[in-house]
Amino acid sequence: MKDRLEALKVEAIGQIKESQELKDLQAVKVAYLGKKGPITEVLKGMGKLSAEERPVIGAYANEVRDSIQQEIDKKQTELENAAILEKLAKETIDVSLPGRPVKQGNAHPLTAVVTEIEDLFLSMGFTIAEGPEVETDYYNFEALNLPKGHPARDMQDSFFITEDLLLRTQTSPVQARTMEKHEGQGPVKIISPGKVYRRDNDDATHSHQFMQIEGLVVDQNVRLSDLKGVLETFAKKMFGDDRKIRLRPSFFPFTEPSVEMDISCFKCSGKGCSICKQTGWIEILGAGMVHPNVLEMAGFDSKKYTGFAFGMGPERIAMLKYGIDDIRHFYANDIRFLKQFKNA
Ligand code: 2NL
């Protein structure tokens, strides 16, 4: 019986050593130490042994069982450690590997130009004013010296929603609302960027929806020369320090006098080219001294207060600046177009 136990021990330890995985080891444990295993069998047969042999064999059987269990425990630790090492090796992160580049987008060219213009006027002490895109007839027309039946209303075919509500055709209503809030007290010094809407047939230079940036300064002793200085500063900062400006007489119902500002061509410096259509000058914006009627309607005493205002189209400015030939590019969301303005 002792020999049989000895043989079982050698056999079991051999199989333990050969186990490659935890489940092999578990199988060996069940096979040798389980309830139906050979060692249990030996212990069950002890009754047949003599009184002298019984404790000796019993003790030996226990010893064999313990040493098999010990070997199993040892091997189990070994296999578990190996599994951890293998997992670590497999999941190694090479921290020296360069990261995957993050795809970086860019501002829409129109947004870039609007932001640039905003920053420029902010630096001159203006603040930004915003207002509703659905406007009342009063703020869009009436308050801007365009009473019902005024011929200038025909110039701006509009999207009316009701008799009294329309999509604003300019951002001037924002300025009228801001002036009203000042309750006749200057100074007012704002720009109002935003979307405006006019009924139009879309083509390379027309869109039924586009942007406008207007500016307004109202205070005591504001003169046309102040307007000229602000516009010249704007022109130089936006299109280059050696730009000259030129004011031509014009007409707007909400300003008197009204002017149109040209800049000397930034491409040919005035010699004449395709951008300035051989004139040496490029039209940039319209402006003027705020009409006394507009001041009075907004609650300002036009004997005490004067003001200037201007309006420009950022699409036109962006088209000139980047050589864009079709206004519809701004609204088409074509990634091939938009991607070209990464450094704008
Ligand atoms: C243009 C011309 C202009 C204004 C806008 C304005 C606003 C108030 C009072 C007086 Cl509240 N004027 N705005 C003045 C002159 C010209 O826009 O060609 N825009 C694209």
PDB file of N, CA and C in Angstrom, residues 142-231:
ATOM      1  N   GLU A 142     -39.759 102.399 -40.454  1.00  0.00           N
ATOM      2  CA  GLU A 142     -40.306 103.659 -39.940  1.00  0.00           C
ATOM      3  C   GLU A 142     -39.258 104.471 -39.159  1.00  0.00           C
ATOM      4  N   ALA A 143     -38.588 103.796 -38.180  1.00  0.00           N
ATOM      5  CA  ALA A 143     -37.636 104.481 -37.296  1.00  0.00           C
ATOM      6  C   ALA A 143     -36.376 104.910 -38.046  1.00  0.00           C
ATOM      7  N   LEU A 144     -36.245 104.444 -39.293  1.00  0.00           N
ATOM      8  CA  LEU A 144     -35.060 104.782 -40.073  1.00  0.00           C
ATOM      9  C   LEU A 144     -35.396 105.764 -41.190  1.00  0.00           C
ATOM     10  N   ASN A 145     -36.455 106.541 -40.946  1.00  0.00           N
ATOM     11  CA  ASN A 145     -36.831 107.588 -41.901  1.00  0.00           C
ATOM     12  C   ASN A 145     -37.340 107.027 -43.222  1.00  0.00           C
ATOM     13  N   LEU A 146     -37.967 105.850 -43.131  1.00  0.00           N
ATOM     14  CA  LEU A 146     -38.575 105.242 -44.313  1.00  0.00           C
ATOM     15  C   LEU A 146     -40.065 105.015 -44.036  1.00  0.00           C
ATOM     16  N   PRO A 147     -40.885 106.111 -44.044  1.00  0.00           N
ATOM     17  CA  PRO A 147     -42.313 105.937 -43.750  1.00  0.00           C
ATOM     18  C   PRO A 147     -43.005 105.110 -44.835  1.00  0.00           C
ATOM     19  N   LYS A 148     -44.186 104.595 -44.468  1.00  0.00           N
ATOM     20  CA  LYS A 148     -44.942 103.790 -45.447  1.00  0.00           C
ATOM     21  C   LYS A 148     -45.114 104.593 -46.742  1.00  0.00           C
ATOM     22  N   GLY A 149     -44.915 103.922 -47.852  1.00  0.00           N
ATOM     23  CA  GLY A 149     -45.057 104.580 -49.139  1.00  0.00           C
ATOM     24  C   GLY A 149     -43.787 105.256 -49.620  1.00  0.00           C
ATOM     25  N   HIS A 150     -42.753 105.255 -48.760  1.00  0.00           N
ATOM     26  CA  HIS A 150     -41.476 105.846 -49.180  1.00  0.00           C
ATOM     27  C   HIS A 150     -40.885 105.015 -50.321  1.00  0.00           C
ATOM     28  N   PRO A 151     -40.428 105.684 -51.391  1.00  0.00           N
ATOM     29  CA  PRO A 151     -39.935 104.922 -52.549  1.00  0.00           C
ATOM     30  C   PRO A 151     -38.754 104.008 -52.212  1.00  0.00           C
ATOM     31  N   ALA A 152     -37.978 104.363 -51.171  1.00  0.00           N
ATOM     32  CA  ALA A 152     -36.817 103.530 -50.832  1.00  0.00           C
ATOM     33  C   ALA A 152     -37.237 102.134 -50.370  1.00  0.00           C
ATOM     34  N   ARG A 153     -38.488 101.999 -49.893  1.00  0.00           N
ATOM     35  CA  ARG A 153     -38.960 100.675 -49.470  1.00  0.00           C
ATOM     36  C   ARG A 153     -39.052  99.717 -50.653  1.00  0.00           C
ATOM     37  N   ASP A 154     -39.250 100.287 -51.828  1.00  0.00           N
ATOM     38  CA  ASP A 154     -39.309  99.446 -53.031  1.00  0.00           C
ATOM     39  C   ASP A 154     -37.937  98.888 -53.375  1.00  0.00           C
ATOM     40  N   MET A 155     -36.893  99.643 -52.961  1.00  0.00           N
ATOM     41  CA  MET A 155     -35.538  99.206 -53.279  1.00  0.00           C
ATOM     42  C   MET A 155     -35.205  97.917 -52.546  1.00  0.00           C
ATOM     43  N   GLN A 156     -35.902  97.679 -51.455  1.00  0.00           N
ATOM     44  CA  GLN A 156     -35.607  96.495 -50.649  1.00  0.00           C
ATOM     45  C   GLN A 156     -36.829  95.599 -50.603  1.00  0.00           C
ATOM     46  N   ASP A 157     -37.010  94.818 -51.602  1.00  0.00           N
ATOM     47  CA  ASP A 157     -38.123  93.864 -51.556  1.00  0.00           C
ATOM     48  C   ASP A 157     -37.884  92.905 -50.410  1.00  0.00           C
ATOM     49  N   SER A 158     -38.885  92.742 -49.569  1.00  0.00           N
ATOM     50  CA  SER A 158     -38.654  92.102 -48.277  1.00  0.00           C
ATOM     51  C   SER A 158     -39.473  90.837 -48.098  1.00  0.00           C
ATOM     52  N   PHE A 159     -39.071  90.020 -47.116  1.00  0.00           N
ATOM     53  CA  PHE A 159     -39.837  88.834 -46.717  1.00  0.00           C
ATOM     54  C   PHE A 159     -40.768  89.233 -45.583  1.00  0.00           C
ATOM     55  N   PHE A 160     -42.018  89.578 -45.925  1.00  0.00           N
ATOM     56  CA  PHE A 160     -42.978  89.923 -44.876  1.00  0.00           C
ATOM     57  C   PHE A 160     -43.597  88.648 -44.311  1.00  0.00           C
ATOM     58  N   ILE A 161     -43.788  88.618 -42.989  1.00  0.00           N
ATOM     59  CA  ILE A 161     -44.394  87.464 -42.316  1.00  0.00           C
ATOM     60  C   ILE A 161     -45.855  87.778 -42.046  1.00  0.00           C
ATOM     61  N   THR A 162     -46.107  88.965 -41.514  1.00  0.00           N
ATOM     62  CA  THR A 162     -47.471  89.492 -41.406  1.00  0.00           C
ATOM     63  C   THR A 162     -47.396  90.917 -41.958  1.00  0.00           C
ATOM     64  N   GLU A 163     -48.509  91.625 -41.878  1.00  0.00           N
ATOM     65  CA  GLU A 163     -48.562  93.022 -42.304  1.00  0.00           C
ATOM     66  C   GLU A 163     -47.462  93.830 -41.607  1.00  0.00           C
ATOM     67  N   ASP A 164     -47.176  93.438 -40.343  1.00  0.00           N
ATOM     68  CA  ASP A 164     -46.311  94.251 -39.488  1.00  0.00           C
ATOM     69  C   ASP A 164     -44.945  93.620 -39.181  1.00  0.00           C
ATOM     70  N   LEU A 165     -44.787  92.334 -39.509  1.00  0.00           N
ATOM     71  CA  LEU A 165     -43.536  91.631 -39.181  1.00  0.00           C
ATOM     72  C   LEU A 165     -42.819  91.176 -40.442  1.00  0.00           C
ATOM     73  N   LEU A 166     -41.474  91.322 -40.429  1.00  0.00           N
ATOM     74  CA  LEU A 166     -40.704  90.866 -41.588  1.00  0.00           C
ATOM     75  C   LEU A 166     -39.325  90.410 -41.139  1.00  0.00           C
ATOM     76  N   LEU A 167     -38.635  89.675 -42.030  1.00  0.00           N
ATOM     77  CA  LEU A 167     -37.230  89.375 -41.778  1.00  0.00           C
ATOM     78  C   LEU A 167     -36.478  90.672 -42.040  1.00  0.00           C
ATOM     79  N   ARG A 168     -35.660  91.098 -41.090  1.00  0.00           N
ATOM     80  CA  ARG A 168     -35.006  92.405 -41.218  1.00  0.00           C
ATOM     81  C   ARG A 168     -34.189  92.476 -42.513  1.00  0.00           C
ATOM     82  N   THR A 169     -34.234  93.628 -43.169  1.00  0.00           N
ATOM     83  CA  THR A 169     -33.536  93.797 -44.448  1.00  0.00           C
ATOM     84  C   THR A 169     -32.176  94.448 -44.230  1.00  0.00           C
ATOM     85  N   GLN A 170     -31.900  94.855 -42.995  1.00  0.00           N
ATOM     86  CA  GLN A 170     -30.633  95.496 -42.633  1.00  0.00           C
ATOM     87  C   GLN A 170     -30.478  95.326 -41.120  1.00  0.00           C
ATOM     88  N   THR A 171     -29.302  95.624 -40.571  1.00  0.00           N
ATOM     89  CA  THR A 171     -29.173  95.529 -39.110  1.00  0.00           C
ATOM     90  C   THR A 171     -29.436  96.884 -38.433  1.00  0.00           C
ATOM     91  N   SER A 172     -29.816  97.900 -39.222  1.00  0.00           N
ATOM     92  CA  SER A 172     -30.137  99.219 -38.643  1.00  0.00           C
ATOM     93  C   SER A 172     -31.169  99.154 -37.511  1.00  0.00           C
ATOM     94  N   PRO A 173     -32.195  98.267 -37.597  1.00  0.00           N
ATOM     95  CA  PRO A 173     -33.148  98.232 -36.479  1.00  0.00           C
ATOM     96  C   PRO A 173     -32.482  97.964 -35.130  1.00  0.00           C
ATOM     97  N   VAL A 174     -31.376  97.218 -35.130  1.00  0.00           N
ATOM     98  CA  VAL A 174     -30.644  97.001 -33.871  1.00  0.00           C
ATOM     99  C   VAL A 174     -30.144  98.344 -33.335  1.00  0.00           C
ATOM    100  N   GLN A 175     -29.668  99.186 -34.254  1.00  0.00           N
ATOM    101  CA  GLN A 175     -29.147 100.493 -33.852  1.00  0.00           C
ATOM    102  C   GLN A 175     -30.269 101.383 -33.342  1.00  0.00           C
ATOM    103  N   ALA A 176     -31.427 101.342 -34.028  1.00  0.00           N
ATOM    104  CA  ALA A 176     -32.569 102.159 -33.598  1.00  0.00           C
ATOM    105  C   ALA A 176     -32.997 101.733 -32.189  1.00  0.00           C
ATOM    106  N   ARG A 177     -33.059 100.405 -31.952  1.00  0.00           N
ATOM    107  CA  ARG A 177     -33.436  99.891 -30.621  1.00  0.00           C
ATOM    108  C   ARG A 177     -32.411 100.312 -29.561  1.00  0.00           C
ATOM    109  N   THR A 178     -31.127 100.272 -29.925  1.00  0.00           N
ATOM    110  CA  THR A 178     -30.077 100.635 -28.953  1.00  0.00           C
ATOM    111  C   THR A 178     -30.162 102.119 -28.603  1.00  0.00           C
ATOM    112  N   MET A 179     -30.374 102.956 -29.626  1.00  0.00           N
ATOM    113  CA  MET A 179     -30.499 104.408 -29.378  1.00  0.00           C
ATOM    114  C   MET A 179     -31.658 104.680 -28.433  1.00  0.00           C
ATOM    115  N   GLU A 180     -32.795 104.014 -28.672  1.00  0.00           N
ATOM    116  CA  GLU A 180     -33.976 104.192 -27.818  1.00  0.00           C
ATOM    117  C   GLU A 180     -33.656 103.906 -26.356  1.00  0.00           C
ATOM    118  N   LYS A 181     -32.885 102.822 -26.140  1.00  0.00           N
ATOM    119  CA  LYS A 181     -32.537 102.423 -24.756  1.00  0.00           C
ATOM    120  C   LYS A 181     -31.696 103.478 -24.049  1.00  0.00           C
ATOM    121  N   HIS A 182     -30.970 104.295 -24.829  1.00  0.00           N
ATOM    122  CA  HIS A 182     -30.129 105.333 -24.220  1.00  0.00           C
ATOM    123  C   HIS A 182     -30.934 106.536 -23.714  1.00  0.00           C
ATOM    124  N   GLU A 183     -32.223 106.581 -24.029  1.00  0.00           N
ATOM    125  CA  GLU A 183     -33.139 107.639 -23.566  1.00  0.00           C
ATOM    126  C   GLU A 183     -32.569 109.049 -23.744  1.00  0.00           C
ATOM    127  N   GLY A 184     -32.062 109.279 -24.960  1.00  0.00           N
ATOM    128  CA  GLY A 184     -31.616 110.632 -25.291  1.00  0.00           C
ATOM    129  C   GLY A 184     -30.264 111.029 -24.731  1.00  0.00           C
ATOM    130  N   GLN A 185     -29.552 110.071 -24.111  1.00  0.00           N
ATOM    131  CA  GLN A 185     -28.243 110.359 -23.519  1.00  0.00           C
ATOM    132  C   GLN A 185     -27.120 109.669 -24.294  1.00  0.00           C
ATOM    133  N   GLY A 186     -26.165 110.493 -24.792  1.00  0.00           N
ATOM    134  CA  GLY A 186     -24.999 109.911 -25.447  1.00  0.00           C
ATOM    135  C   GLY A 186     -23.968 109.493 -24.438  1.00  0.00           C
ATOM    136  N   PRO A 187     -22.845 108.903 -24.821  1.00  0.00           N
ATOM    137  CA  PRO A 187     -22.606 108.502 -26.202  1.00  0.00           C
ATOM    138  C   PRO A 187     -23.140 107.100 -26.522  1.00  0.00           C
ATOM    139  N   VAL A 188     -23.440 106.903 -27.819  1.00  0.00           N
ATOM    140  CA  VAL A 188     -23.734 105.569 -28.347  1.00  0.00           C
ATOM    141  C   VAL A 188     -22.577 105.244 -29.281  1.00  0.00           C
ATOM    142  N   LYS A 189     -22.001 104.078 -29.129  1.00  0.00           N
ATOM    143  CA  LYS A 189     -20.865 103.717 -29.983  1.00  0.00           C
ATOM    144  C   LYS A 189     -20.872 102.211 -30.193  1.00  0.00           C
ATOM    145  N   ILE A 190     -21.603 101.781 -31.202  1.00  0.00           N
ATOM    146  CA  ILE A 190     -21.824 100.333 -31.383  1.00  0.00           C
ATOM    147  C   ILE A 190     -21.589  99.881 -32.826  1.00  0.00           C
ATOM    148  N   ILE A 191     -21.341  98.600 -32.961  1.00  0.00           N
ATOM    149  CA  ILE A 191     -21.485  97.971 -34.277  1.00  0.00           C
ATOM    150  C   ILE A 191     -22.510  96.857 -34.117  1.00  0.00           C
ATOM    151  N   SER A 192     -23.236  96.586 -35.209  1.00  0.00           N
ATOM    152  CA  SER A 192     -24.254  95.534 -35.158  1.00  0.00           C
ATOM    153  C   SER A 192     -24.058  94.569 -36.321  1.00  0.00           C
ATOM    154  N   PRO A 193     -23.376  93.467 -36.064  1.00  0.00           N
ATOM    155  CA  PRO A 193     -23.217  92.447 -37.099  1.00  0.00           C
ATOM    156  C   PRO A 193     -24.389  91.475 -37.059  1.00  0.00           C
ATOM    157  N   GLY A 194     -24.766  90.923 -38.182  1.00  0.00           N
ATOM    158  CA  GLY A 194     -25.832  89.923 -38.158  1.00  0.00           C
ATOM    159  C   GLY A 194     -26.360  89.598 -39.544  1.00  0.00           C
ATOM    160  N   LYS A 195     -27.264  88.601 -39.577  1.00  0.00           N
ATOM    161  CA  LYS A 195     -27.841  88.167 -40.845  1.00  0.00           C
ATOM    162  C   LYS A 195     -29.011  89.066 -41.224  1.00  0.00           C
ATOM    163  N   VAL A 196     -29.125  89.330 -42.507  1.00  0.00           N
ATOM    164  CA  VAL A 196     -30.251  90.102 -43.028  1.00  0.00           C
ATOM    165  C   VAL A 196     -30.814  89.395 -44.262  1.00  0.00           C
ATOM    166  N   TYR A 197     -32.046  89.774 -44.642  1.00  0.00           N
ATOM    167  CA  TYR A 197     -32.769  89.023 -45.672  1.00  0.00           C
ATOM    168  C   TYR A 197     -33.420  89.972 -46.673  1.00  0.00           C
ATOM    169  N   ARG A 198     -33.238  89.666 -47.950  1.00  0.00           N
ATOM    170  CA  ARG A 198     -33.937  90.442 -48.976  1.00  0.00           C
ATOM    171  C   ARG A 198     -34.383  89.515 -50.088  1.00  0.00           C
ATOM    172  N   ARG A 199     -35.555  89.794 -50.610  1.00  0.00           N
ATOM    173  CA  ARG A 199     -36.027  88.962 -51.733  1.00  0.00           C
ATOM    174  C   ARG A 199     -35.149  89.271 -52.935  1.00  0.00           C
ATOM    175  N   ASP A 200     -34.505  88.238 -53.431  1.00  0.00           N
ATOM    176  CA  ASP A 200     -33.555  88.430 -54.523  1.00  0.00           C
ATOM    177  C   ASP A 200     -33.388  87.096 -55.231  1.00  0.00           C
ATOM    178  N   ASN A 201     -33.015  87.144 -56.477  1.00  0.00           N
ATOM    179  CA  ASN A 201     -32.698  85.897 -57.165  1.00  0.00           C
ATOM    180  C   ASN A 201     -31.206  85.640 -56.991  1.00  0.00           C
ATOM    181  N   ASP A 202     -30.877  84.511 -56.320  1.00  0.00           N
ATOM    182  CA  ASP A 202     -29.479  84.227 -56.001  1.00  0.00           C
ATOM    183  C   ASP A 202     -28.638  84.058 -57.271  1.00  0.00           C
ATOM    184  N   ASP A 203     -27.504  84.733 -57.290  1.00  0.00           N
ATOM    185  CA  ASP A 203     -26.514  84.508 -58.347  1.00  0.00           C
ATOM    186  C   ASP A 203     -25.124  84.721 -57.756  1.00  0.00           C
ATOM    187  N   ALA A 204     -24.122  84.915 -58.591  1.00  0.00           N
ATOM    188  CA  ALA A 204     -22.739  84.990 -58.102  1.00  0.00           C
ATOM    189  C   ALA A 204     -22.517  86.143 -57.124  1.00  0.00           C
ATOM    190  N   THR A 205     -23.325  87.219 -57.250  1.00  0.00           N
ATOM    191  CA  THR A 205     -23.109  88.372 -56.370  1.00  0.00           C
ATOM    192  C   THR A 205     -24.327  88.714 -55.514  1.00  0.00           C
ATOM    193  N   HIS A 206     -25.428  87.951 -55.642  1.00  0.00           N
ATOM    194  CA  HIS A 206     -26.629  88.232 -54.847  1.00  0.00           C
ATOM    195  C   HIS A 206     -27.052  87.004 -54.057  1.00  0.00           C
ATOM    196  N   SER A 207     -27.532  87.242 -52.835  1.00  0.00           N
ATOM    197  CA  SER A 207     -28.073  86.160 -52.035  1.00  0.00           C
ATOM    198  C   SER A 207     -29.261  86.700 -51.259  1.00  0.00           C
ATOM    199  N   HIS A 208     -30.298  85.867 -51.070  1.00  0.00           N
ATOM    200  CA  HIS A 208     -31.481  86.342 -50.343  1.00  0.00           C
ATOM    201  C   HIS A 208     -31.191  86.447 -48.847  1.00  0.00           C
ATOM    202  N   GLN A 209     -30.101  85.792 -48.411  1.00  0.00           N
ATOM    203  CA  GLN A 209     -29.686  85.925 -47.010  1.00  0.00           C
ATOM    204  C   GLN A 209     -28.201  86.246 -47.016  1.00  0.00           C
ATOM    205  N   PHE A 210     -27.810  87.260 -46.290  1.00  0.00           N
ATOM    206  CA  PHE A 210     -26.397  87.622 -46.242  1.00  0.00           C
ATOM    207  C   PHE A 210     -26.124  88.343 -44.939  1.00  0.00           C
ATOM    208  N   MET A 211     -24.920  88.798 -44.748  1.00  0.00           N
ATOM    209  CA  MET A 211     -24.592  89.449 -43.483  1.00  0.00           C
ATOM    210  C   MET A 211     -24.364  90.943 -43.677  1.00  0.00           C
ATOM    211  N   GLN A 212     -24.531  91.652 -42.612  1.00  0.00           N
ATOM    212  CA  GLN A 212     -24.263  93.074 -42.642  1.00  0.00           C
ATOM    213  C   GLN A 212     -23.589  93.471 -41.328  1.00  0.00           C
ATOM    214  N   ILE A 213     -22.677  94.409 -41.406  1.00  0.00           N
ATOM    215  CA  ILE A 213     -22.139  95.004 -40.180  1.00  0.00           C
ATOM    216  C   ILE A 213     -22.353  96.503 -40.293  1.00  0.00           C
ATOM    217  N   GLU A 214     -23.152  97.019 -39.387  1.00  0.00           N
ATOM    218  CA  GLU A 214     -23.352  98.463 -39.361  1.00  0.00           C
ATOM    219  C   GLU A 214     -22.667  99.037 -38.134  1.00  0.00           C
ATOM    220  N   GLY A 215     -22.328 100.296 -38.216  1.00  0.00           N
ATOM    221  CA  GLY A 215     -21.730 100.974 -37.065  1.00  0.00           C
ATOM    222  C   GLY A 215     -22.487 102.267 -36.810  1.00  0.00           C
ATOM    223  N   LEU A 216     -22.514 102.693 -35.561  1.00  0.00           N
ATOM    224  CA  LEU A 216     -23.233 103.924 -35.204  1.00  0.00           C
ATOM    225  C   LEU A 216     -22.534 104.615 -34.040  1.00  0.00           C
ATOM    226  N   VAL A 217     -22.298 105.917 -34.221  1.00  0.00           N
ATOM    227  CA  VAL A 217     -21.761 106.729 -33.123  1.00  0.00           C
ATOM    228  C   VAL A 217     -22.680 107.943 -32.968  1.00  0.00           C
ATOM    229  N   VAL A 218     -23.219 108.152 -31.787  1.00  0.00           N
ATOM    230  CA  VAL A 218     -24.045 109.338 -31.507  1.00  0.00           C
ATOM    231  C   VAL A 218     -23.492 110.003 -30.251  1.00  0.00           C
ATOM    232  N   ASP A 219     -23.206 111.277 -30.374  1.00  0.00           N
ATOM    233  CA  ASP A 219     -22.735 112.031 -29.206  1.00  0.00           C
ATOM    234  C   ASP A 219     -22.827 113.526 -29.543  1.00  0.00           C
ATOM    235  N   GLN A 220     -22.381 114.372 -28.612  1.00  0.00           N
ATOM    236  CA  GLN A 220     -22.339 115.794 -28.945  1.00  0.00           C
ATOM    237  C   GLN A 220     -21.085 116.059 -29.775  1.00  0.00           C
ATOM    238  N   ASN A 221     -21.246 116.936 -30.778  1.00  0.00           N
ATOM    239  CA  ASN A 221     -20.106 117.338 -31.623  1.00  0.00           C
ATOM    240  C   ASN A 221     -19.489 116.220 -32.472  1.00  0.00           C
ATOM    241  N   VAL A 222     -20.277 115.236 -32.852  1.00  0.00           N
ATOM    242  CA  VAL A 222     -19.750 114.221 -33.779  1.00  0.00           C
ATOM    243  C   VAL A 222     -19.849 114.789 -35.192  1.00  0.00           C
ATOM    244  N   ARG A 223     -18.741 114.738 -35.920  1.00  0.00           N
ATOM    245  CA  ARG A 223     -18.682 115.373 -37.245  1.00  0.00           C
ATOM    246  C   ARG A 223     -18.300 114.372 -38.338  1.00  0.00           C
ATOM    247  N   LEU A 224     -18.482 114.822 -39.575  1.00  0.00           N
ATOM    248  CA  LEU A 224     -18.140 113.983 -40.729  1.00  0.00           C
ATOM    249  C   LEU A 224     -16.653 113.612 -40.691  1.00  0.00           C
ATOM    250  N   SER A 225     -15.817 114.517 -40.165  1.00  0.00           N
ATOM    251  CA  SER A 225     -14.379 114.221 -40.090  1.00  0.00           C
ATOM    252  C   SER A 225     -14.106 113.050 -39.133  1.00  0.00           C
ATOM    253  N   ASP A 226     -14.982 112.895 -38.086  1.00  0.00           N
ATOM    254  CA  ASP A 226     -14.839 111.742 -37.181  1.00  0.00           C
ATOM    255  C   ASP A 226     -15.125 110.448 -37.946  1.00  0.00           C
ATOM    256  N   LEU A 227     -16.193 110.506 -38.747  1.00  0.00           N
ATOM    257  CA  LEU A 227     -16.537 109.352 -39.585  1.00  0.00           C
ATOM    258  C   LEU A 227     -15.363 109.007 -40.492  1.00  0.00           C
ATOM    259  N   LYS A 228     -14.802 110.037 -41.129  1.00  0.00           N
ATOM    260  CA  LYS A 228     -13.706 109.822 -42.067  1.00  0.00           C
ATOM    261  C   LYS A 228     -12.506 109.178 -41.360  1.00  0.00           C
ATOM    262  N   GLY A 229     -12.204 109.649 -40.166  1.00  0.00           N
ATOM    263  CA  GLY A 229     -11.077 109.096 -39.413  1.00  0.00           C
ATOM    264  C   GLY A 229     -11.285 107.639 -39.049  1.00  0.00           C
ATOM    265  N   VAL A 230     -12.507 107.316 -38.584  1.00  0.00           N
ATOM    266  CA  VAL A 230     -12.803 105.922 -38.207  1.00  0.00           C
ATOM    267  C   VAL A 230     -12.727 105.012 -39.435  1.00  0.00           C
ATOM    268  N   LEU A 231     -13.299 105.502 -40.564  1.00  0.00           N
ATOM    269  CA  LEU A 231     -13.298 104.675 -41.780  1.00  0.00           C
ATOM    270  C   LEU A 231     -11.885 104.474 -42.319  1.00  0.00           C
TER     271      LEU A 231
END
